[in-house]
PDB file of C-alpha atoms and ligand atoms in Angstrom:
ATOM      1  CA  MET A 195      97.072 139.758 104.063  1.00 62.00           C
ATOM      2  CA  ASN A 196      96.845 135.973 103.675  1.00 68.00           C
ATOM      3  CA  LYS A 197      93.433 136.227 102.016  1.00 76.00           C
ATOM      4  CA  LYS A 198      94.744 138.919  99.698  1.00 80.00           C
ATOM      5  CA  TYR A 199      97.614 136.679  98.531  1.00 80.00           C
ATOM      6  CA  ARG A 200      95.222 133.803  97.917  1.00 83.00           C
ATOM      7  CA  ARG A 201      92.778 135.952  95.946  1.00 87.00           C
ATOM      8  CA  LEU A 202      95.623 137.353  93.858  1.00 88.00           C
ATOM      9  CA  MET A 203      96.804 133.837  93.102  1.00 88.00           C
ATOM     10  CA  ILE A 204      93.327 132.716  92.025  1.00 90.00           C
ATOM     11  CA  ALA A 205      92.907 135.800  89.796  1.00 93.00           C
ATOM     12  CA  LEU A 206      96.309 135.205  88.173  1.00 92.00           C
ATOM     13  CA  SER A 207      95.480 131.540  87.585  1.00 93.00           C
ATOM     14  CA  VAL A 208      92.186 132.427  85.894  1.00 94.00           C
ATOM     15  CA  VAL A 209      93.868 134.950  83.561  1.00 94.00           C
ATOM     16  CA  VAL A 210      96.735 132.592  82.674  1.00 95.00           C
ATOM     17  CA  GLY A 211      94.324 129.674  82.231  1.00 94.00           C
ATOM     18  CA  ALA A 212      92.274 131.763  79.768  1.00 94.00           C
ATOM     19  CA  LEU A 213      95.447 132.701  77.880  1.00 94.00           C
ATOM     20  CA  PHE A 214      96.484 129.053  77.612  1.00 94.00           C
ATOM     21  CA  ALA A 215      93.011 128.076  76.401  1.00 92.00           C
ATOM     22  CA  ALA A 216      93.117 130.848  73.769  1.00 93.00           C
ATOM     23  CA  GLY A 217      96.641 129.849  72.731  1.00 92.00           C
ATOM     24  CA  PHE A 218      95.886 126.124  72.444  1.00 91.00           C
ATOM     25  CA  ALA A 219      92.697 126.899  70.498  1.00 90.00           C
ATOM     26  CA  GLY A 220      94.719 129.078  68.103  1.00 88.00           C
ATOM     27  CA  VAL A 221      92.660 132.203  68.863  1.00 87.00           C
ATOM     28  CA  PHE A 222      95.485 134.219  70.353  1.00 83.00           C
ATOM     29  CA  TYR A 223      99.151 133.405  70.875  1.00 81.00           C
ATOM     30  CA  PRO A 224     100.484 134.738  74.193  1.00 82.00           C
ATOM     31  CA  PRO A 225     104.192 134.757  73.271  1.00 78.00           C
ATOM     32  CA  LEU A 226     105.928 135.351  76.585  1.00 87.00           C
ATOM     33  CA  LEU A 227     103.768 132.812  78.398  1.00 92.00           C
ATOM     34  CA  PHE A 228     104.591 130.096  75.880  1.00 92.00           C
ATOM     35  CA  ASP A 229     108.235 131.117  75.590  1.00 92.00           C
ATOM     36  CA  MET A 230     108.786 130.849  79.332  1.00 93.00           C
ATOM     37  CA  GLN A 231     107.677 127.203  79.588  1.00 96.00           C
ATOM     38  CA  LEU A 232     110.565 125.782  81.542  1.00 96.00           C
ATOM     39  CA  LEU A 233     111.543 122.493  79.922  1.00 94.00           C
ATOM     40  CA  PRO A 234     111.143 123.651  76.293  1.00 93.00           C
ATOM     41  CA  LEU A 235     113.171 126.729  77.277  1.00 94.00           C
ATOM     42  CA  ILE A 236     116.002 124.559  78.634  1.00 93.00           C
ATOM     43  CA  GLN A 237     115.873 122.395  75.509  1.00 89.00           C
ATOM     44  CA  ARG A 238     116.099 125.479  73.280  1.00 89.00           C
ATOM     45  CA  LEU A 239     119.094 126.659  75.259  1.00 91.00           C
ATOM     46  CA  SER A 240     120.881 123.331  74.999  1.00 88.00           C
ATOM     47  CA  ALA A 241     120.185 123.057  71.255  1.00 87.00           C
ATOM     48  CA  ASP A 242     120.622 126.665  70.202  1.00 87.00           C
ATOM     49  CA  PHE A 243     122.080 129.026  72.812  1.00 88.00           C
ATOM     50  CA  SER A 244     120.752 132.571  72.967  1.00 92.00           C
ATOM     51  CA  PHE A 245     121.145 135.279  75.598  1.00 94.00           C
ATOM     52  CA  ALA A 246     117.402 136.026  75.476  1.00 92.00           C
ATOM     53  CA  ALA A 247     116.581 132.432  76.448  1.00 93.00           C
ATOM     54  CA  LEU A 248     119.306 132.431  79.103  1.00 95.00           C
ATOM     55  CA  GLY A 249     117.922 135.679  80.558  1.00 95.00           C
ATOM     56  CA  LEU A 250     114.412 134.234  80.675  1.00 95.00           C
ATOM     57  CA  LEU A 251     115.644 131.091  82.421  1.00 96.00           C
ATOM     58  CA  PHE A 252     117.618 133.190  84.894  1.00 96.00           C
ATOM     59  CA  LEU A 253     114.512 135.286  85.660  1.00 96.00           C
ATOM     60  CA  LEU A 254     112.367 132.198  86.217  1.00 96.00           C
ATOM     61  CA  LEU A 255     114.888 130.677  88.605  1.00 97.00           C
ATOM     62  CA  LEU A 256     115.472 133.975  90.402  1.00 97.00           C
ATOM     63  CA  PHE A 257     111.724 134.453  90.809  1.00 95.00           C
ATOM     64  CA  THR A 258     111.493 130.916  92.185  1.00 97.00           C
ATOM     65  CA  PHE A 259     114.275 131.627  94.671  1.00 97.00           C
ATOM     66  CA  LEU A 260     112.495 134.804  95.785  1.00 96.00           C
ATOM     67  CA  PHE A 261     108.905 133.529  95.914  1.00 94.00           C
ATOM     68  CA  GLY A 262     108.936 129.749  95.575  1.00 95.00           C
ATOM     69  CA  ARG A 263     107.230 127.584  92.974  1.00 96.00           C
ATOM     70  CA  PHE A 264     104.709 130.161  91.749  1.00 92.00           C
ATOM     71  CA  TYR A 265     105.458 128.844  88.287  1.00 95.00           C
ATOM     72  CA  CYS A 266     103.725 125.643  89.397  1.00 96.00           C
ATOM     73  CA  ALA A 267     100.775 127.540  90.828  1.00 92.00           C
ATOM     74  CA  ALA A 268     100.041 129.860  87.944  1.00 91.00           C
ATOM     75  CA  LEU A 269     102.295 129.538  84.899  1.00 94.00           C
ATOM     76  CA  CYS A 270     102.242 125.851  84.037  1.00 97.00           C
ATOM     77  CA  PRO A 271      99.256 124.516  82.068  1.00 96.00           C
ATOM     78  CA  LEU A 272      99.439 121.119  83.744  1.00 96.00           C
ATOM     79  CA  GLY A 273      99.659 122.783  87.142  1.00 96.00           C
ATOM     80  CA  LEU A 274      96.508 124.795  86.411  1.00 96.00           C
ATOM     81  CA  PHE A 275      94.748 121.653  85.190  1.00 96.00           C
ATOM     82  CA  GLN A 276      95.615 119.820  88.412  1.00 96.00           C
ATOM     83  CA  GLU A 277      94.654 122.796  90.573  1.00 93.00           C
ATOM     84  CA  LEU A 278      91.251 122.917  88.934  1.00 93.00           C
ATOM     85  CA  LEU A 279      90.709 119.188  89.430  1.00 95.00           C
ATOM     86  CA  PHE A 280      91.974 119.280  93.003  1.00 93.00           C
ATOM     87  CA  SER A 281      89.591 122.134  93.841  1.00 91.00           C
ATOM     88  CA  LEU A 282      86.689 120.117  92.417  1.00 90.00           C
ATOM     89  CA  PHE A 283      87.705 116.785  93.955  1.00 87.00           C
ATOM     90  CA  ALA A 284      88.882 118.092  97.297  1.00 74.00           C
ATOM     91  CA  ARG A 285      85.418 119.258  98.279  1.00 59.00           C
ATOM     92  CA  GLY A 286      84.595 115.834  99.620  1.00 49.00           C
ATOM     93  CA  ARG A 287      88.077 114.442 100.162  1.00 57.00           C
ATOM     94  CA  LYS A 288      91.059 114.940 102.388  1.00 58.00           C
ATOM     95  CA  THR A 289      94.673 114.615 101.344  1.00 59.00           C
ATOM     96  CA  LYS A 290      97.163 112.929 103.592  1.00 63.00           C
ATOM     97  CA  PRO A 291     100.194 114.692 105.051  1.00 60.00           C
ATOM     98  CA  GLY A 292     103.416 114.266 103.132  1.00 59.00           C
ATOM     99  CA  ARG A 293     105.695 111.289 103.269  1.00 61.00           C
ATOM    100  CA  PRO A 294     109.385 110.971 102.353  1.00 58.00           C
ATOM    101  CA  ARG A 295     109.938 111.053  98.607  1.00 69.00           C
ATOM    102  CA  PRO A 296     113.179 109.165  98.061  1.00 69.00           C
ATOM    103  CA  TYR A 297     112.830 108.792  94.262  1.00 79.00           C
ATOM    104  CA  LYS A 298     111.642 112.255  93.332  1.00 80.00           C
ATOM    105  CA  TYR A 299     114.857 113.198  91.473  1.00 88.00           C
ATOM    106  CA  PHE A 300     114.985 110.032  89.377  1.00 88.00           C
ATOM    107  CA  PRO A 301     112.633 111.127  86.523  1.00 89.00           C
ATOM    108  CA  ALA A 302     114.415 114.517  86.419  1.00 89.00           C
ATOM    109  CA  ALA A 303     117.821 112.798  86.178  1.00 87.00           C
ATOM    110  CA  VAL A 304     116.589 110.656  83.252  1.00 87.00           C
ATOM    111  CA  PHE A 305     114.991 113.644  81.527  1.00 87.00           C
ATOM    112  CA  PHE A 306     117.923 116.048  81.824  1.00 86.00           C
ATOM    113  CA  GLY A 307     120.404 113.271  81.130  1.00 84.00           C
ATOM    114  CA  ALA A 308     118.647 112.569  77.823  1.00 83.00           C
ATOM    115  CA  LEU A 309     118.363 116.228  76.760  1.00 78.00           C
ATOM    116  CA  ALA A 310     121.323 115.993  74.430  1.00 68.00           C
ATOM    117  CA  GLY A 311     119.816 113.058  72.534  1.00 69.00           C
ATOM    118  CA  SER A 312     116.410 112.409  70.996  1.00 63.00           C
ATOM    119  CA  THR A 313     113.852 113.384  73.602  1.00 73.00           C
ATOM    120  CA  ALA A 314     110.576 113.684  71.693  1.00 77.00           C
ATOM    121  CA  PHE A 315     108.995 110.769  73.547  1.00 80.00           C
ATOM    122  CA  LEU A 316     110.260 111.945  76.952  1.00 84.00           C
ATOM    123  CA  PHE A 317     108.886 115.421  76.242  1.00 84.00           C
ATOM    124  CA  ARG A 318     105.449 114.026  75.445  1.00 82.00           C
ATOM    125  CA  LEU A 319     105.604 111.945  78.591  1.00 87.00           C
ATOM    126  CA  LEU A 320     107.151 114.318  81.127  1.00 91.00           C
ATOM    127  CA  ASP A 321     107.075 117.909  79.893  1.00 94.00           C
ATOM    128  CA  PRO A 322     103.927 119.594  81.247  1.00 95.00           C
ATOM    129  CA  TYR A 323     103.673 122.036  78.348  1.00 95.00           C
ATOM    130  CA  THR A 324     104.189 119.517  75.524  1.00 93.00           C
ATOM    131  CA  LEU A 325     101.773 117.095  77.159  1.00 95.00           C
ATOM    132  CA  SER A 326      99.095 119.793  77.560  1.00 95.00           C
ATOM    133  CA  ALA A 327      99.539 121.185  74.052  1.00 94.00           C
ATOM    134  CA  SER A 328      99.457 117.771  72.445  1.00 93.00           C
ATOM    135  CA  ALA A 329      96.317 116.782  74.444  1.00 95.00           C
ATOM    136  CA  ALA A 330      94.688 120.057  73.367  1.00 94.00           C
ATOM    137  CA  SER A 331      95.497 119.211  69.746  1.00 93.00           C
ATOM    138  CA  GLY A 332      93.582 115.929  70.142  1.00 92.00           C
ATOM    139  CA  ALA A 333      96.463 113.395  70.374  1.00 93.00           C
ATOM    140  CA  TRP A 334      94.866 110.332  71.990  1.00 95.00           C
ATOM    141  CA  PHE A 335      98.063 109.248  73.793  1.00 93.00           C
ATOM    142  CA  SER A 336      98.323 112.600  75.581  1.00 94.00           C
ATOM    143  CA  ILE A 337      94.594 112.661  76.336  1.00 96.00           C
ATOM    144  CA  ALA A 338      94.947 109.209  77.912  1.00 96.00           C
ATOM    145  CA  LEU A 339      97.869 110.505  79.996  1.00 96.00           C
ATOM    146  CA  LEU A 340      95.770 113.459  81.183  1.00 96.00           C
ATOM    147  CA  ALA A 341      92.969 111.068  82.140  1.00 97.00           C
ATOM    148  CA  LEU A 342      95.511 109.047  84.154  1.00 96.00           C
ATOM    149  CA  LEU A 343      96.701 112.255  85.750  1.00 96.00           C
ATOM    150  CA  ALA A 344      93.133 113.113  86.751  1.00 95.00           C
ATOM    151  CA  VAL A 345      92.877 109.739  88.522  1.00 94.00           C
ATOM    152  CA  LEU A 346      96.188 110.462  90.249  1.00 93.00           C
ATOM    153  CA  VAL A 347      94.894 113.854  91.433  1.00 94.00           C
ATOM    154  CA  TRP A 348      91.784 112.175  92.830  1.00 92.00           C
ATOM    155  CA  PHE A 349      93.805 109.696  94.877  1.00 90.00           C
ATOM    156  CA  LYS A 350      97.067 111.529  95.584  1.00 90.00           C
ATOM    157  CA  GLY A 351      96.615 115.241  94.927  1.00 91.00           C
ATOM    158  CA  ARG A 352      99.492 116.771  92.964  1.00 93.00           C
ATOM    159  CA  TYR A 353     101.659 113.663  93.133  1.00 92.00           C
ATOM    160  CA  PHE A 354     102.934 114.262  89.606  1.00 94.00           C
ATOM    161  CA  CYS A 355     104.260 117.679  90.679  1.00 95.00           C
ATOM    162  CA  THR A 356     106.083 116.397  93.753  1.00 93.00           C
ATOM    163  CA  ASN A 357     107.407 113.062  92.545  1.00 92.00           C
ATOM    164  CA  ILE A 358     107.574 112.893  88.763  1.00 94.00           C
ATOM    165  CA  CYS A 359     107.809 116.234  86.960  1.00 95.00           C
ATOM    166  CA  PRO A 360     111.429 117.175  86.047  1.00 94.00           C
ATOM    167  CA  ALA A 361     110.537 120.888  85.984  1.00 96.00           C
ATOM    168  CA  GLY A 362     109.119 120.618  89.499  1.00 95.00           C
ATOM    169  CA  ALA A 363     112.259 118.853  90.745  1.00 95.00           C
ATOM    170  CA  LEU A 364     114.463 121.623  89.333  1.00 95.00           C
ATOM    171  CA  LEU A 365     112.299 124.468  90.662  1.00 97.00           C
ATOM    172  CA  GLY A 366     112.088 122.786  94.055  1.00 96.00           C
ATOM    173  CA  LEU A 367     115.859 123.047  94.472  1.00 95.00           C
ATOM    174  CA  PHE A 368     115.621 126.828  94.116  1.00 96.00           C
ATOM    175  CA  ALA A 369     112.510 127.160  96.289  1.00 96.00           C
ATOM    176  CA  ARG A 370     113.803 125.018  99.122  1.00 93.00           C
ATOM    177  CA  ARG A 371     115.819 127.703 100.878  1.00 90.00           C
ATOM    178  CA  GLY A 372     114.224 130.652  99.105  1.00 93.00           C
ATOM    179  CA  VAL A 373     113.568 134.079 100.537  1.00 94.00           C
ATOM    180  CA  ASN A 374     109.788 134.106 100.913  1.00 93.00           C
ATOM    181  CA  ARG A 375     108.388 130.829 102.181  1.00 94.00           C
ATOM    182  CA  ILE A 376     105.338 129.298 103.782  1.00 95.00           C
ATOM    183  CA  ARG A 377     106.097 129.509 107.491  1.00 95.00           C
ATOM    184  CA  LEU A 378     104.434 127.707 110.353  1.00 96.00           C
ATOM    185  CA  ASP A 379     104.343 129.484 113.684  1.00 94.00           C
ATOM    186  CA  GLU A 380     105.036 126.807 116.273  1.00 94.00           C
ATOM    187  CA  ASN A 381     103.623 128.957 119.057  1.00 94.00           C
ATOM    188  CA  ARG A 382     100.231 129.307 117.401  1.00 94.00           C
ATOM    189  CA  CYS A 383      99.965 125.812 115.931  1.00 96.00           C
ATOM    190  CA  VAL A 384      97.959 123.267 117.911  1.00 95.00           C
ATOM    191  CA  ALA A 385      98.649 120.450 115.414  1.00 94.00           C
ATOM    192  CA  CYS A 386      95.008 120.085 114.379  1.00 93.00           C
ATOM    193  CA  GLY A 387      95.977 119.080 110.817  1.00 92.00           C
ATOM    194  CA  ALA A 388      93.413 121.316 109.073  1.00 93.00           C
ATOM    195  CA  CYS A 389      96.095 122.898 106.864  1.00 94.00           C
ATOM    196  CA  ALA A 390      97.673 119.574 105.902  1.00 92.00           C
ATOM    197  CA  SER A 391      94.325 118.109 104.904  1.00 90.00           C
ATOM    198  CA  ARG A 392      93.904 120.853 102.291  1.00 90.00           C
ATOM    199  CA  CYS A 393      97.439 120.785 100.933  1.00 93.00           C
ATOM    200  CA  PRO A 394      97.540 119.225  97.438  1.00 93.00           C
ATOM    201  CA  THR A 395     101.229 118.333  97.701  1.00 93.00           C
ATOM    202  CA  GLY A 396     101.397 116.926 101.225  1.00 91.00           C
ATOM    203  CA  SER A 397     104.005 119.532 102.094  1.00 94.00           C
ATOM    204  CA  ILE A 398     102.842 120.167 105.656  1.00 94.00           C
ATOM    205  CA  ASP A 399     104.053 117.901 108.416  1.00 93.00           C
ATOM    206  CA  PHE A 400     101.813 119.307 111.131  1.00 92.00           C
ATOM    207  CA  LYS A 401     102.898 116.754 113.731  1.00 92.00           C
ATOM    208  CA  ASN A 402     106.462 118.045 113.592  1.00 92.00           C
ATOM    209  CA  LYS A 403     105.284 121.580 112.722  1.00 93.00           C
ATOM    210  CA  LYS A 404     107.284 121.822 109.514  1.00 93.00           C
ATOM    211  CA  VAL A 405     106.561 122.869 105.931  1.00 95.00           C
ATOM    212  CA  ASP A 406     108.495 121.424 102.992  1.00 94.00           C
ATOM    213  CA  ASN A 407     108.986 124.493 100.804  1.00 95.00           C
ATOM    214  CA  GLU A 408     110.723 122.427  98.159  1.00 95.00           C
ATOM    215  CA  THR A 409     107.524 120.597  97.216  1.00 94.00           C
ATOM    216  CA  CYS A 410     105.090 123.405  98.067  1.00 96.00           C
ATOM    217  CA  VAL A 411     103.530 124.755  94.871  1.00 95.00           C
ATOM    218  CA  ARG A 412     102.381 128.033  96.457  1.00 93.00           C
ATOM    219  CA  CYS A 413      98.680 127.455  95.954  1.00 93.00           C
ATOM    220  CA  LEU A 414      98.313 129.290  99.300  1.00 91.00           C
ATOM    221  CA  ARG A 415      95.307 127.164 100.331  1.00 91.00           C
ATOM    222  CA  CYS A 416      96.792 126.424 103.730  1.00 93.00           C
ATOM    223  CA  LEU A 417      96.856 130.110 104.684  1.00 91.00           C
ATOM    224  CA  ASP A 418      93.064 130.178 104.713  1.00 88.00           C
ATOM    225  CA  ALA A 419      92.730 126.793 106.363  1.00 90.00           C
ATOM    226  CA  CYS A 420      94.340 127.516 109.734  1.00 92.00           C
ATOM    227  CA  PRO A 421      91.829 128.639 112.374  1.00 92.00           C
ATOM    228  CA  ARG A 422      94.669 130.030 114.501  1.00 92.00           C
ATOM    229  CA  HIS A 423      96.446 132.010 111.769  1.00 91.00           C
ATOM    230  CA  GLY A 424      99.455 129.793 112.305  1.00 93.00           C
ATOM    231  CA  LEU A 425     100.639 129.891 108.693  1.00 94.00           C
ATOM    232  CA  SER A 426     101.952 132.816 106.762  1.00 92.00           C
ATOM    233  CA  PHE A 427     103.814 133.523 103.564  1.00 92.00           C
ATOM    234  CA  GLY A 428     106.843 135.747 103.555  1.00 88.00           C
ATOM    235  CA  ARG A 429     110.323 136.348 104.871  1.00 87.00           C
ATOM    236  CA  LYS A 430     111.600 135.133 108.192  1.00 79.00           C
ATOM    237  CA  LYS A 431     110.647 137.575 110.896  1.00 70.00           C
ATOM    238  CA  GLU A 432     113.646 138.903 112.760  1.00 63.00           C
ATOM    239  CA  LYS A 433     113.260 138.598 116.487  1.00 57.00           C
ATOM    240  CA  SER A 434     113.444 142.061 118.027  1.00 47.00           C
ATOM    241  CA  PRO A 435     116.406 142.086 120.373  1.00 49.00           C
ATOM    242  CA  ALA A 436     115.470 142.311 124.032  1.00 46.00           C
ATOM    243  CA  ALA A 437     116.083 145.701 125.548  1.00 42.00           C
ATOM    244  CA  VAL A 438     119.447 144.999 127.164  1.00 42.00           C
ATOM    245  CA  PRO A 439     120.926 147.960 129.023  1.00 44.00           C
ATOM    246  CA  VAL A 440     124.130 149.001 127.348  1.00 44.00           C
ATOM    247  CA  PHE A 441     127.100 149.349 129.709  1.00 44.00           C
ATOM    248  CA  SER A 442     129.179 152.465 129.098  1.00 48.00           C
ATOM    249  CA  PRO A 443     132.107 153.335 131.415  1.00 50.00           C
ATOM    250  CA  ARG A 444     132.087 156.930 130.191  1.00 52.00           C
ATOM    251  CA  ARG A 445     128.406 157.322 130.993  1.00 51.00           C
ATOM    252  CA  ARG A 446     128.935 155.826 134.443  1.00 51.00           C
ATOM    253  CA  ARG A 447     131.767 158.305 135.187  1.00 53.00           C
ATOM    254  CA  LEU A 448     129.520 161.208 134.123  1.00 48.00           C
ATOM    255  CA  LEU A 449     126.653 159.966 136.331  1.00 49.00           C
ATOM    256  CA  VAL A 450     128.977 159.536 139.351  1.00 48.00           C
ATOM    257  CA  ALA A 451     130.461 162.998 138.802  1.00 49.00           C
ATOM    258  CA  GLY A 452     126.981 164.548 138.415  1.00 50.00           C
ATOM    259  CA  GLY A 453     125.753 162.781 141.561  1.00 50.00           C
ATOM    260  CA  ALA A 454     128.810 163.966 143.509  1.00 49.00           C
ATOM    261  CA  ILE A 455     128.227 167.611 142.457  1.00 46.00           C
ATOM    262  CA  VAL A 456     124.548 167.439 143.488  1.00 46.00           C
ATOM    263  CA  LEU A 457     125.500 165.869 146.838  1.00 46.00           C
ATOM    264  CA  PHE A 458     128.283 168.441 147.419  1.00 45.00           C
ATOM    265  CA  ALA A 459     125.904 171.316 146.607  1.00 47.00           C
ATOM    266  CA  ALA A 460     123.247 169.929 148.967  1.00 46.00           C
ATOM    267  CA  ALA A 461     125.798 169.448 151.758  1.00 47.00           C
ATOM    268  CA  ALA A 462     127.299 172.945 151.207  1.00 46.00           C
ATOM    269  CA  LYS A 463     123.847 174.530 151.317  1.00 47.00           C
ATOM    270  CA  ALA A 464     122.996 172.661 154.488  1.00 45.00           C
ATOM    271  CA  GLY A 465     126.308 173.840 156.061  1.00 46.00           C
ATOM    272  CA  GLY A 466     125.718 177.477 155.046  1.00 45.00           C
ATOM    273  CA  LEU A 467     128.511 177.512 152.517  1.00 42.00           C
ATOM    274  CA  LEU A 468     126.191 178.548 149.634  1.00 42.00           C
TER     275      LEU A 468
HETATM  276  S1  SF4 B 132     105.624 120.429  88.997  1.00 53.71           S
HETATM  277 FE1  SF4 B 132     105.678 120.307  86.776  1.00 53.71          FE
HETATM  278  S2  SF4 B 132     103.589 119.799  86.176  1.00 53.71           S
HETATM  279 FE2  SF4 B 132     103.517 120.438  88.260  1.00 53.71          FE
HETATM  280  S3  SF4 B 132     103.020 122.568  88.063  1.00 53.71           S
HETATM  281 FE3  SF4 B 132     105.234 122.455  88.271  1.00 53.71          FE
HETATM  282  S4  SF4 B 132     106.000 122.446  86.209  1.00 53.71           S
HETATM  283 FE4  SF4 B 132     103.814 121.983  86.093  1.00 53.71          FE
HETATM  284  S1  SF4 B 133      95.795 124.440 110.718  1.00 53.71           S
HETATM  285 FE1  SF4 B 133      97.018 125.811 111.991  1.00 53.71          FE
HETATM  286  S2  SF4 B 133      96.857 124.941 114.040  1.00 53.71           S
HETATM  287 FE2  SF4 B 133      96.169 123.339 112.633  1.00 53.71          FE
HETATM  288  S3  SF4 B 133      98.049 122.152 112.183  1.00 53.71           S
HETATM  289 FE3  SF4 B 133      97.905 123.740 110.618  1.00 53.71          FE
HETATM  290  S4  SF4 B 133      99.151 125.450 111.390  1.00 53.71           S
HETATM  291 FE4  SF4 B 133      98.716 124.069 113.126  1.00 53.71          FE
HETATM  292  S1  SF4 B 134     101.989 124.137 101.840  1.00 53.71           S
HETATM  293 FE1  SF4 B 134     100.248 125.507 101.525  1.00 53.71          FE
HETATM  294  S2  SF4 B 134     100.820 126.751  99.764  1.00 53.71           S
HETATM  295 FE2  SF4 B 134     102.160 124.969  99.776  1.00 53.71          FE
HETATM  296  S3  SF4 B 134     101.166 123.507  98.477  1.00 53.71           S
HETATM  297 FE3  SF4 B 134     100.508 123.060 100.558  1.00 53.71          FE
HETATM  298  S4  SF4 B 134      98.582 124.203 100.789  1.00 53.71           S
HETATM  299 FE4  SF4 B 134      99.626 125.011  98.973  1.00 53.71          FE
END
């Protein structure tokens, strides 16, 4: 099942990546994909409210609550760009397990705080879609930012996604206690660190056997990495209740009465009464 999820994710990323490439090149405009880009969607809502935009935002957040940050794995152009680079770079490198991220909400606070005012510069700097589209259109400033991002991916994996991106900070709040999560089975885990070394976001603290589902971008790499099948994606498994015998006074009375009848019949037969 784990392999199936991972293959599905890769296939979805390839299709969406091709759609973005076609859209940015002006060959084909995939409307829903572009319309659902999170930060431009929130800006549209704040500037010009519409129920269609509100419904789309609600769906994105609901989907994130149900399945985690899949948006970051397959629907964000900058996420796809970083995934591609990480897959290329990570062949010879290992990422380090996650560390506390005390300032991760700061860029999001600045970004959302400024939404009401003029935000063109902030959008070019921090919105993954605007940055990608403007780099694709040949704007040197955005191309330079993407080059910087590539260096960041080389050294720190998807640091931008876990510490800087306002969209990631917002989605993380919904993914944190979501329904389907990456789960680490403490009984299977031997703390070898193989999963953590492949995680682009440093979300796996293998020493304490914990996964940070707020920063996890659902690339699903770790599922393949564990030699002991200690990681899975899904809902919390309910422990099957132990088979505890249920005490029933009525049933006990029936058993006693039945036993007494059998004993009486046996005694009567032995005494020649029956
Ligand atoms: S965190 Fe931001 S840049 Fe990274 S994938 Fe998510 S939306 Fe895109
Ligand atoms: S790869 Fe498996 S066994 Fe190793 S730390 Fe991760 S979950 Fe534990
Ligand atoms: S915890 Fe697993 S699924 Fe999440 S980002 Fe890390 S490797 Fe990907």
